[in-house]
PDB file of C-alpha atoms in Angstrom:
ATOM      1  CA  LYS A1279     102.891 164.870  69.605  1.00  0.00           C
ATOM      2  CA  SER A1280     106.002 163.527  71.293  1.00  0.00           C
ATOM      3  CA  ALA A1281     107.277 163.223  74.849  1.00  0.00           C
ATOM      4  CA  LYS A1282     109.957 161.332  76.733  1.00  0.00           C
ATOM      5  CA  VAL A1283     108.884 157.714  77.246  1.00  0.00           C
ATOM      6  CA  SER A1284     110.695 156.439  80.327  1.00  0.00           C
ATOM      7  CA  ARG A1285     110.232 152.744  79.493  1.00  0.00           C
ATOM      8  CA  VAL A1286     112.369 153.063  76.355  1.00  0.00           C
ATOM      9  CA  GLY A1287     114.390 156.125  77.391  1.00  0.00           C
ATOM     10  CA  ARG A1288     113.728 158.264  74.318  1.00  0.00           C
ATOM     11  CA  VAL A1289     111.490 160.986  72.959  1.00  0.00           C
ATOM     12  CA  MET A1290     108.849 159.596  70.615  1.00  0.00           C
ATOM     13  CA  PRO A1291     105.186 160.016  69.633  1.00  0.00           C
ATOM     14  CA  CYS A1292     103.094 158.926  72.596  1.00  0.00           C
ATOM     15  CA  LEU A1293      99.975 159.395  74.677  1.00  0.00           C
ATOM     16  CA  SER A1294      99.739 160.520  78.296  1.00  0.00           C
ATOM     17  CA  ARG A1295      96.890 159.484  80.544  1.00  0.00           C
ATOM     18  CA  ILE A1296      95.764 161.187  83.767  1.00  0.00           C
ATOM     19  CA  ALA A1297      93.450 159.237  86.058  1.00  0.00           C
ATOM     20  CA  ILE A1298      91.666 159.950  89.321  1.00  0.00           C
ATOM     21  CA  SER A1299      90.813 157.035  91.587  1.00  0.00           C
ATOM     22  CA  SER A1300      89.003 156.660  94.886  1.00  0.00           C
ATOM     23  CA  GLY A1301      90.887 156.020  98.105  1.00  0.00           C
ATOM     24  CA  ALA A1302      90.596 152.289  97.510  1.00  0.00           C
ATOM     25  CA  GLY A1303      92.117 152.652  94.042  1.00  0.00           C
ATOM     26  CA  VAL A1304      88.869 152.308  92.077  1.00  0.00           C
ATOM     27  CA  GLY A1305      89.140 154.343  88.860  1.00  0.00           C
ATOM     28  CA  LEU A1306      86.665 157.255  88.686  1.00  0.00           C
ATOM     29  CA  VAL A1307      87.676 159.278  85.626  1.00  0.00           C
ATOM     30  CA  ALA A1308      90.538 159.203  83.123  1.00  0.00           C
ATOM     31  CA  ALA A1309      91.605 161.425  80.245  1.00  0.00           C
ATOM     32  CA  THR A1310      94.086 160.755  77.439  1.00  0.00           C
ATOM     33  CA  TYR A1311      96.233 163.443  75.803  1.00  0.00           C
ATOM     34  CA  ALA A1312      98.664 163.453  72.886  1.00  0.00           C
ATOM     35  CA  GLY A1313     102.251 164.036  74.012  1.00  0.00           C
ATOM     36  CA  THR A1314     103.002 165.532  77.407  1.00  0.00           C
ATOM     37  CA  ALA A1315     100.118 166.225  79.827  1.00  0.00           C
ATOM     38  CA  PRO A1316     101.333 168.197  82.863  1.00  0.00           C
ATOM     39  CA  LEU A1317      99.205 167.900  85.999  1.00  0.00           C
ATOM     40  CA  LYS A1318      99.664 171.628  86.593  1.00  0.00           C
ATOM     41  CA  LYS A1319      97.510 172.296  83.530  1.00  0.00           C
ATOM     42  CA  HIS A1320      95.009 169.441  83.570  1.00  0.00           C
ATOM     43  CA  LEU A1321      94.367 168.603  87.237  1.00  0.00           C
ATOM     44  CA  LEU A1322      91.796 171.280  88.094  1.00  0.00           C
ATOM     45  CA  PRO A1323      89.700 170.809  84.904  1.00  0.00           C
ATOM     46  CA  LEU A1324      89.679 167.045  85.495  1.00  0.00           C
ATOM     47  CA  LEU A1325      88.583 167.521  89.115  1.00  0.00           C
ATOM     48  CA  ARG A1326      85.749 169.787  87.928  1.00  0.00           C
ATOM     49  CA  GLN A1327      84.768 167.097  85.408  1.00  0.00           C
ATOM     50  CA  LEU A1328      84.679 164.549  88.230  1.00  0.00           C
ATOM     51  CA  ASP A1329      82.459 166.870  90.283  1.00  0.00           C
ATOM     52  CA  GLY A1330      80.087 167.000  87.335  1.00  0.00           C
ATOM     53  CA  HIS A1331      79.862 163.189  87.267  1.00  0.00           C
ATOM     54  CA  LEU A1332      79.361 162.888  91.027  1.00  0.00           C
ATOM     55  CA  GLY A1333      76.838 165.700  91.330  1.00  0.00           C
ATOM     56  CA  ALA A1334      76.482 168.250  94.092  1.00  0.00           C
ATOM     57  CA  GLY A1335      77.351 166.968  97.528  1.00  0.00           C
ATOM     58  CA  GLY A1336      79.231 163.909  96.330  1.00  0.00           C
ATOM     59  CA  GLU A1337      81.274 162.426  99.161  1.00  0.00           C
ATOM     60  CA  VAL A1338      84.157 161.315  96.948  1.00  0.00           C
ATOM     61  CA  GLY A1339      86.877 163.943  96.744  1.00  0.00           C
ATOM     62  CA  ARG A1340      86.916 165.135 100.339  1.00  0.00           C
ATOM     63  CA  LEU A1341      90.670 164.567 100.312  1.00  0.00           C
ATOM     64  CA  THR A1342      92.755 164.969  97.154  1.00  0.00           C
ATOM     65  CA  VAL A1343      96.159 163.231  97.199  1.00  0.00           C
ATOM     66  CA  VAL A1344      98.423 164.105  94.271  1.00  0.00           C
ATOM     67  CA  ASP A1345     102.092 163.558  93.492  1.00  0.00           C
ATOM     68  CA  SER A1346     104.905 166.094  93.726  1.00  0.00           C
ATOM     69  CA  GLU A1347     104.279 167.532  90.253  1.00  0.00           C
ATOM     70  CA  VAL A1348     101.648 169.809  91.807  1.00  0.00           C
ATOM     71  CA  GLY A1349     103.835 170.687  94.792  1.00  0.00           C
ATOM     72  CA  THR A1350     104.067 174.373  93.829  1.00  0.00           C
ATOM     73  CA  ALA A1351     102.720 177.413  95.659  1.00  0.00           C
ATOM     74  CA  GLY A1352     100.498 178.433  92.734  1.00  0.00           C
ATOM     75  CA  LEU A1353      98.739 175.119  92.278  1.00  0.00           C
ATOM     76  CA  MET A1354      98.371 174.503  95.995  1.00  0.00           C
ATOM     77  CA  TRP A1355      96.761 177.924  96.292  1.00  0.00           C
ATOM     78  CA  ALA A1356      94.408 177.067  93.404  1.00  0.00           C
ATOM     79  CA  LEU A1357      93.399 173.776  95.048  1.00  0.00           C
ATOM     80  CA  HIS A1358      92.747 175.587  98.323  1.00  0.00           C
ATOM     81  CA  ASP A1359      91.208 178.859  97.113  1.00  0.00           C
ATOM     82  CA  GLU A1360      89.553 178.035  93.766  1.00  0.00           C
ATOM     83  CA  ALA A1361      88.686 174.354  94.085  1.00  0.00           C
ATOM     84  CA  ASP A1362      88.099 174.437  97.872  1.00  0.00           C
ATOM     85  CA  ARG A1363      89.698 171.028  98.297  1.00  0.00           C
ATOM     86  CA  ILE A1364      91.670 169.510 101.136  1.00  0.00           C
ATOM     87  CA  PHE A1365      94.877 168.186  99.585  1.00  0.00           C
ATOM     88  CA  ILE A1366      98.082 166.346 100.454  1.00  0.00           C
ATOM     89  CA  THR A1367     101.145 166.443  98.244  1.00  0.00           C
ATOM     90  CA  VAL A1368     104.952 166.401  98.500  1.00  0.00           C
ATOM     91  CA  VAL A1369     107.363 169.293  98.020  1.00  0.00           C
ATOM     92  CA  LYS A1370     110.652 168.521  96.247  1.00  0.00           C
ATOM     93  CA  GLY A1371     113.451 170.073  94.187  1.00  0.00           C
ATOM     94  CA  PRO A1372     113.633 173.851  93.670  1.00  0.00           C
ATOM     95  CA  VAL A1373     110.328 174.410  95.489  1.00  0.00           C
ATOM     96  CA  LEU A1374     111.705 172.659  98.571  1.00  0.00           C
ATOM     97  CA  ALA A1375     114.994 174.567  98.321  1.00  0.00           C
ATOM     98  CA  GLY A1376     113.112 177.890  98.397  1.00  0.00           C
ATOM     99  CA  ALA A1377     110.700 176.924 101.182  1.00  0.00           C
ATOM    100  CA  GLU A1378     110.804 178.432 104.661  1.00  0.00           C
ATOM    101  CA  ILE A1379     110.370 175.612 107.190  1.00  0.00           C
ATOM    102  CA  GLU A1380     109.674 176.222 110.868  1.00  0.00           C
ATOM    103  CA  PRO A1381     109.385 173.252 113.284  1.00  0.00           C
ATOM    104  CA  GLN A1382     106.119 173.117 115.234  1.00  0.00           C
ATOM    105  CA  GLY A1383     106.671 170.060 117.387  1.00  0.00           C
ATOM    106  CA  PRO A1384     109.054 167.243 118.367  1.00  0.00           C
ATOM    107  CA  TRP A1385     109.834 164.153 116.309  1.00  0.00           C
ATOM    108  CA  GLN A1386     107.530 161.204 116.998  1.00  0.00           C
ATOM    109  CA  ALA A1387     107.848 157.533 116.077  1.00  0.00           C
ATOM    110  CA  TYR A1388     106.160 156.392 112.871  1.00  0.00           C
ATOM    111  CA  ARG A1389     106.000 152.820 111.538  1.00  0.00           C
ATOM    112  CA  LEU A1390     109.059 150.740 112.486  1.00  0.00           C
ATOM    113  CA  ARG A1391     112.028 152.968 111.602  1.00  0.00           C
ATOM    114  CA  ASP A1392     110.710 156.408 110.668  1.00  0.00           C
ATOM    115  CA  GLU A1393     109.917 159.604 112.549  1.00  0.00           C
ATOM    116  CA  LEU A1394     107.468 162.451 111.883  1.00  0.00           C
ATOM    117  CA  ARG A1395     107.141 166.028 113.077  1.00  0.00           C
ATOM    118  CA  GLU A1396     104.830 168.953 112.376  1.00  0.00           C
ATOM    119  CA  VAL A1397     106.275 172.025 110.610  1.00  0.00           C
ATOM    120  CA  ARG A1398     104.996 175.279 109.154  1.00  0.00           C
ATOM    121  CA  VAL A1399     105.967 175.810 105.499  1.00  0.00           C
ATOM    122  CA  GLY A1400     106.158 179.164 103.726  1.00  0.00           C
ATOM    123  CA  LEU A1401     106.037 179.055  99.919  1.00  0.00           C
ATOM    124  CA  SER A1402     105.999 181.633  97.152  1.00  0.00           C
ATOM    125  CA  GLY A1403     105.867 181.464  93.380  1.00  0.00           C
ATOM    126  CA  LYS A1404     103.842 182.058  90.242  1.00  0.00           C
ATOM    127  CA  GLY A1405     100.096 181.924  90.786  1.00  0.00           C
ATOM    128  CA  ALA A1406     100.287 182.424  94.555  1.00  0.00           C
ATOM    129  CA  PRO A1407      99.532 185.652  96.470  1.00  0.00           C
ATOM    130  CA  GLU A1408     102.330 188.246  96.433  1.00  0.00           C
ATOM    131  CA  ASP A1409     103.240 187.603 100.072  1.00  0.00           C
ATOM    132  CA  GLY A1410     103.268 183.829  99.492  1.00  0.00           C
ATOM    133  CA  ILE A1411     101.282 181.151 101.311  1.00  0.00           C
ATOM    134  CA  GLU A1412     101.653 179.272 104.582  1.00  0.00           C
ATOM    135  CA  VAL A1413     100.732 175.603 104.707  1.00  0.00           C
ATOM    136  CA  ARG A1414     100.963 172.859 107.247  1.00  0.00           C
ATOM    137  CA  GLY A1415     103.814 170.426 106.705  1.00  0.00           C
ATOM    138  CA  VAL A1416     104.756 166.998 108.030  1.00  0.00           C
ATOM    139  CA  GLN A1417     108.403 165.986 107.789  1.00  0.00           C
ATOM    140  CA  MET A1418     109.404 162.320 107.676  1.00  0.00           C
ATOM    141  CA  ARG A1419     112.903 160.984 108.257  1.00  0.00           C
ATOM    142  CA  ARG A1420     114.673 157.692 108.948  1.00  0.00           C
ATOM    143  CA  PRO A1421     117.367 158.547 111.528  1.00  0.00           C
ATOM    144  CA  ASP A1422     119.256 155.238 111.348  1.00  0.00           C
ATOM    145  CA  SER A1423     119.680 155.394 107.560  1.00  0.00           C
ATOM    146  CA  ARG A1424     123.189 155.609 106.093  1.00  0.00           C
ATOM    147  CA  ARG A1425     121.998 158.462 103.888  1.00  0.00           C
ATOM    148  CA  PRO A1426     119.289 160.283 105.842  1.00  0.00           C
ATOM    149  CA  VAL A1427     116.661 161.847 103.588  1.00  0.00           C
ATOM    150  CA  THR A1428     113.801 164.032 104.825  1.00  0.00           C
ATOM    151  CA  THR A1429     110.478 163.934 102.976  1.00  0.00           C
ATOM    152  CA  LEU A1430     108.146 166.926 103.292  1.00  0.00           C
ATOM    153  CA  PHE A1431     104.406 166.345 102.962  1.00  0.00           C
ATOM    154  CA  VAL A1432     102.244 169.480 102.803  1.00  0.00           C
ATOM    155  CA  THR A1433      98.511 169.883 103.323  1.00  0.00           C
ATOM    156  CA  ASN A1434      95.899 172.557 103.920  1.00  0.00           C
ATOM    157  CA  SER A1435      94.108 170.412 106.491  1.00  0.00           C
ATOM    158  CA  ALA A1436      94.143 171.151 110.208  1.00  0.00           C
ATOM    159  CA  PRO A1437      95.661 168.644 112.685  1.00  0.00           C
ATOM    160  CA  GLU A1438      92.213 167.949 114.131  1.00  0.00           C
ATOM    161  CA  GLU A1439      90.964 167.045 110.632  1.00  0.00           C
ATOM    162  CA  ILE A1440      93.879 164.819 109.613  1.00  0.00           C
ATOM    163  CA  PRO A1441      96.343 163.784 112.358  1.00  0.00           C
ATOM    164  CA  THR A1442     100.098 163.841 111.740  1.00  0.00           C
ATOM    165  CA  GLU A1443     100.422 160.111 111.064  1.00  0.00           C
ATOM    166  CA  ASP A1444      97.441 160.092 108.700  1.00  0.00           C
ATOM    167  CA  VAL A1445      98.997 162.799 106.502  1.00  0.00           C
ATOM    168  CA  ALA A1446     102.025 160.592 105.785  1.00  0.00           C
ATOM    169  CA  THR A1447      99.965 157.399 105.530  1.00  0.00           C
ATOM    170  CA  ALA A1448      97.469 158.912 103.073  1.00  0.00           C
ATOM    171  CA  TYR A1449     100.218 160.043 100.733  1.00  0.00           C
ATOM    172  CA  LEU A1450     102.281 156.862 100.968  1.00  0.00           C
ATOM    173  CA  ALA A1451      99.156 154.808 100.178  1.00  0.00           C
ATOM    174  CA  ARG A1452      98.758 156.642  96.851  1.00  0.00           C
ATOM    175  CA  TRP A1453     101.081 154.290  94.982  1.00  0.00           C
ATOM    176  CA  PRO A1454      99.770 150.858  96.102  1.00  0.00           C
ATOM    177  CA  LEU A1455      96.103 151.945  95.998  1.00  0.00           C
ATOM    178  CA  GLY A1456      96.041 154.199  92.934  1.00  0.00           C
ATOM    179  CA  GLU A1457      99.134 153.940  90.758  1.00  0.00           C
ATOM    180  CA  GLN A1458      99.437 150.155  90.942  1.00  0.00           C
ATOM    181  CA  ILE A1459      95.849 149.584  89.860  1.00  0.00           C
ATOM    182  CA  PHE A1460      96.369 152.164  87.109  1.00  0.00           C
ATOM    183  CA  ARG A1461      99.410 150.139  85.968  1.00  0.00           C
ATOM    184  CA  ASP A1462      97.466 146.874  86.143  1.00  0.00           C
ATOM    185  CA  SER A1463      94.708 148.416  84.000  1.00  0.00           C
ATOM    186  CA  ARG A1464      97.283 149.365  81.406  1.00  0.00           C
ATOM    187  CA  ASN A1465      99.027 145.985  81.412  1.00  0.00           C
ATOM    188  CA  GLY A1466      95.970 143.728  81.572  1.00  0.00           C
ATOM    189  CA  GLY A1467      92.851 145.837  81.338  1.00  0.00           C
ATOM    190  CA  GLY A1468      93.275 147.195  77.836  1.00  0.00           C
ATOM    191  CA  TRP A1469      94.423 150.707  78.763  1.00  0.00           C
ATOM    192  CA  ASN A1470      97.590 150.132  76.765  1.00  0.00           C
ATOM    193  CA  ARG A1471      95.457 150.651  73.644  1.00  0.00           C
ATOM    194  CA  SER A1472      93.626 153.830  72.708  1.00  0.00           C
ATOM    195  CA  HIS A1473      91.094 154.335  69.931  1.00  0.00           C
ATOM    196  CA  GLY A1474      92.581 156.208  66.974  1.00  0.00           C
ATOM    197  CA  TYR A1475      96.223 155.669  67.947  1.00  0.00           C
ATOM    198  CA  GLY A1476      98.053 153.793  65.219  1.00  0.00           C
ATOM    199  CA  GLY A1477     101.609 152.653  64.725  1.00  0.00           C
ATOM    200  CA  GLU A1478     102.294 154.520  61.488  1.00  0.00           C
ATOM    201  CA  HIS A1479     105.435 156.599  61.018  1.00  0.00           C
ATOM    202  CA  VAL A1480     105.205 160.120  62.449  1.00  0.00           C
ATOM    203  CA  THR A1481     107.646 162.927  61.668  1.00  0.00           C
ATOM    204  CA  HIS A1482     109.801 163.540  64.739  1.00  0.00           C
ATOM    205  CA  VAL A1483     109.559 167.328  65.070  1.00  0.00           C
ATOM    206  CA  ALA A1484     112.027 167.611  67.941  1.00  0.00           C
ATOM    207  CA  LEU A1485     114.662 165.576  66.087  1.00  0.00           C
ATOM    208  CA  ASP A1486     114.179 167.602  62.879  1.00  0.00           C
ATOM    209  CA  THR A1487     114.697 170.817  64.828  1.00  0.00           C
ATOM    210  CA  LYS A1488     117.948 169.551  66.306  1.00  0.00           C
ATOM    211  CA  LEU A1489     119.206 168.476  62.891  1.00  0.00           C
ATOM    212  CA  GLU A1490     118.392 171.897  61.437  1.00  0.00           C
ATOM    213  CA  HIS A1491     120.196 173.564  64.334  1.00  0.00           C
ATOM    214  CA  ALA A1492     123.262 171.363  63.794  1.00  0.00           C
ATOM    215  CA  GLU A1493     123.290 172.121  60.053  1.00  0.00           C
ATOM    216  CA  ARG A1494     123.216 175.868  60.728  1.00  0.00           C
ATOM    217  CA  ARG A1495     126.173 175.515  63.129  1.00  0.00           C
ATOM    218  CA  VAL A1496     128.120 173.629  60.452  1.00  0.00           C
ATOM    219  CA  GLU A1497     127.361 176.347  57.897  1.00  0.00           C
ATOM    220  CA  ARG A1498     128.517 179.090  60.270  1.00  0.00           C
ATOM    221  CA  ALA A1499     131.700 177.177  61.065  1.00  0.00           C
TER     222      ALA A1499
END
């Protein structure tokens, strides 16, 4: 199966790997798939697999931090209602454009140049209840930037569980603690190789389809 490989900028046969790590970046479970592996489809089954490894009452997994690919109303509702997990993610793109955002407090200083404030976020979409869902949001901005950009973190935790600053910090730590170690494992730990994956020629289905489509257009013309 093929997918777009960002490192070479083209669609080609490839593998996708999803990994879950602890807060310190220690790998806990990983799964490899042929072609594209969307988090929307594989995240919940992988979390259930992790629960099976940890056993009942395992402390790992109290907070689930995932990237913006799962920032949809349906998957957030599944994490909250089905998986009963406290989560933090980011809302972007069309989901952000359709969100209803209501400020809940003033801006407060964060780190050296940023500011945070609490907001209430209303979301709707496939997989969510008909009347949508309401989640807690934390907006982050850099007011002195030449091109101000606001980032919206969302969570189902209460402020007394995870304070405003900790919501932003937990998400921003995802890359250096989780993704970087995942990258190091691929580059030096042998994760760049997978059993059963060879370098032999594979028919490029997507390319063949485009060629057939082009030939039909030529025939019609």
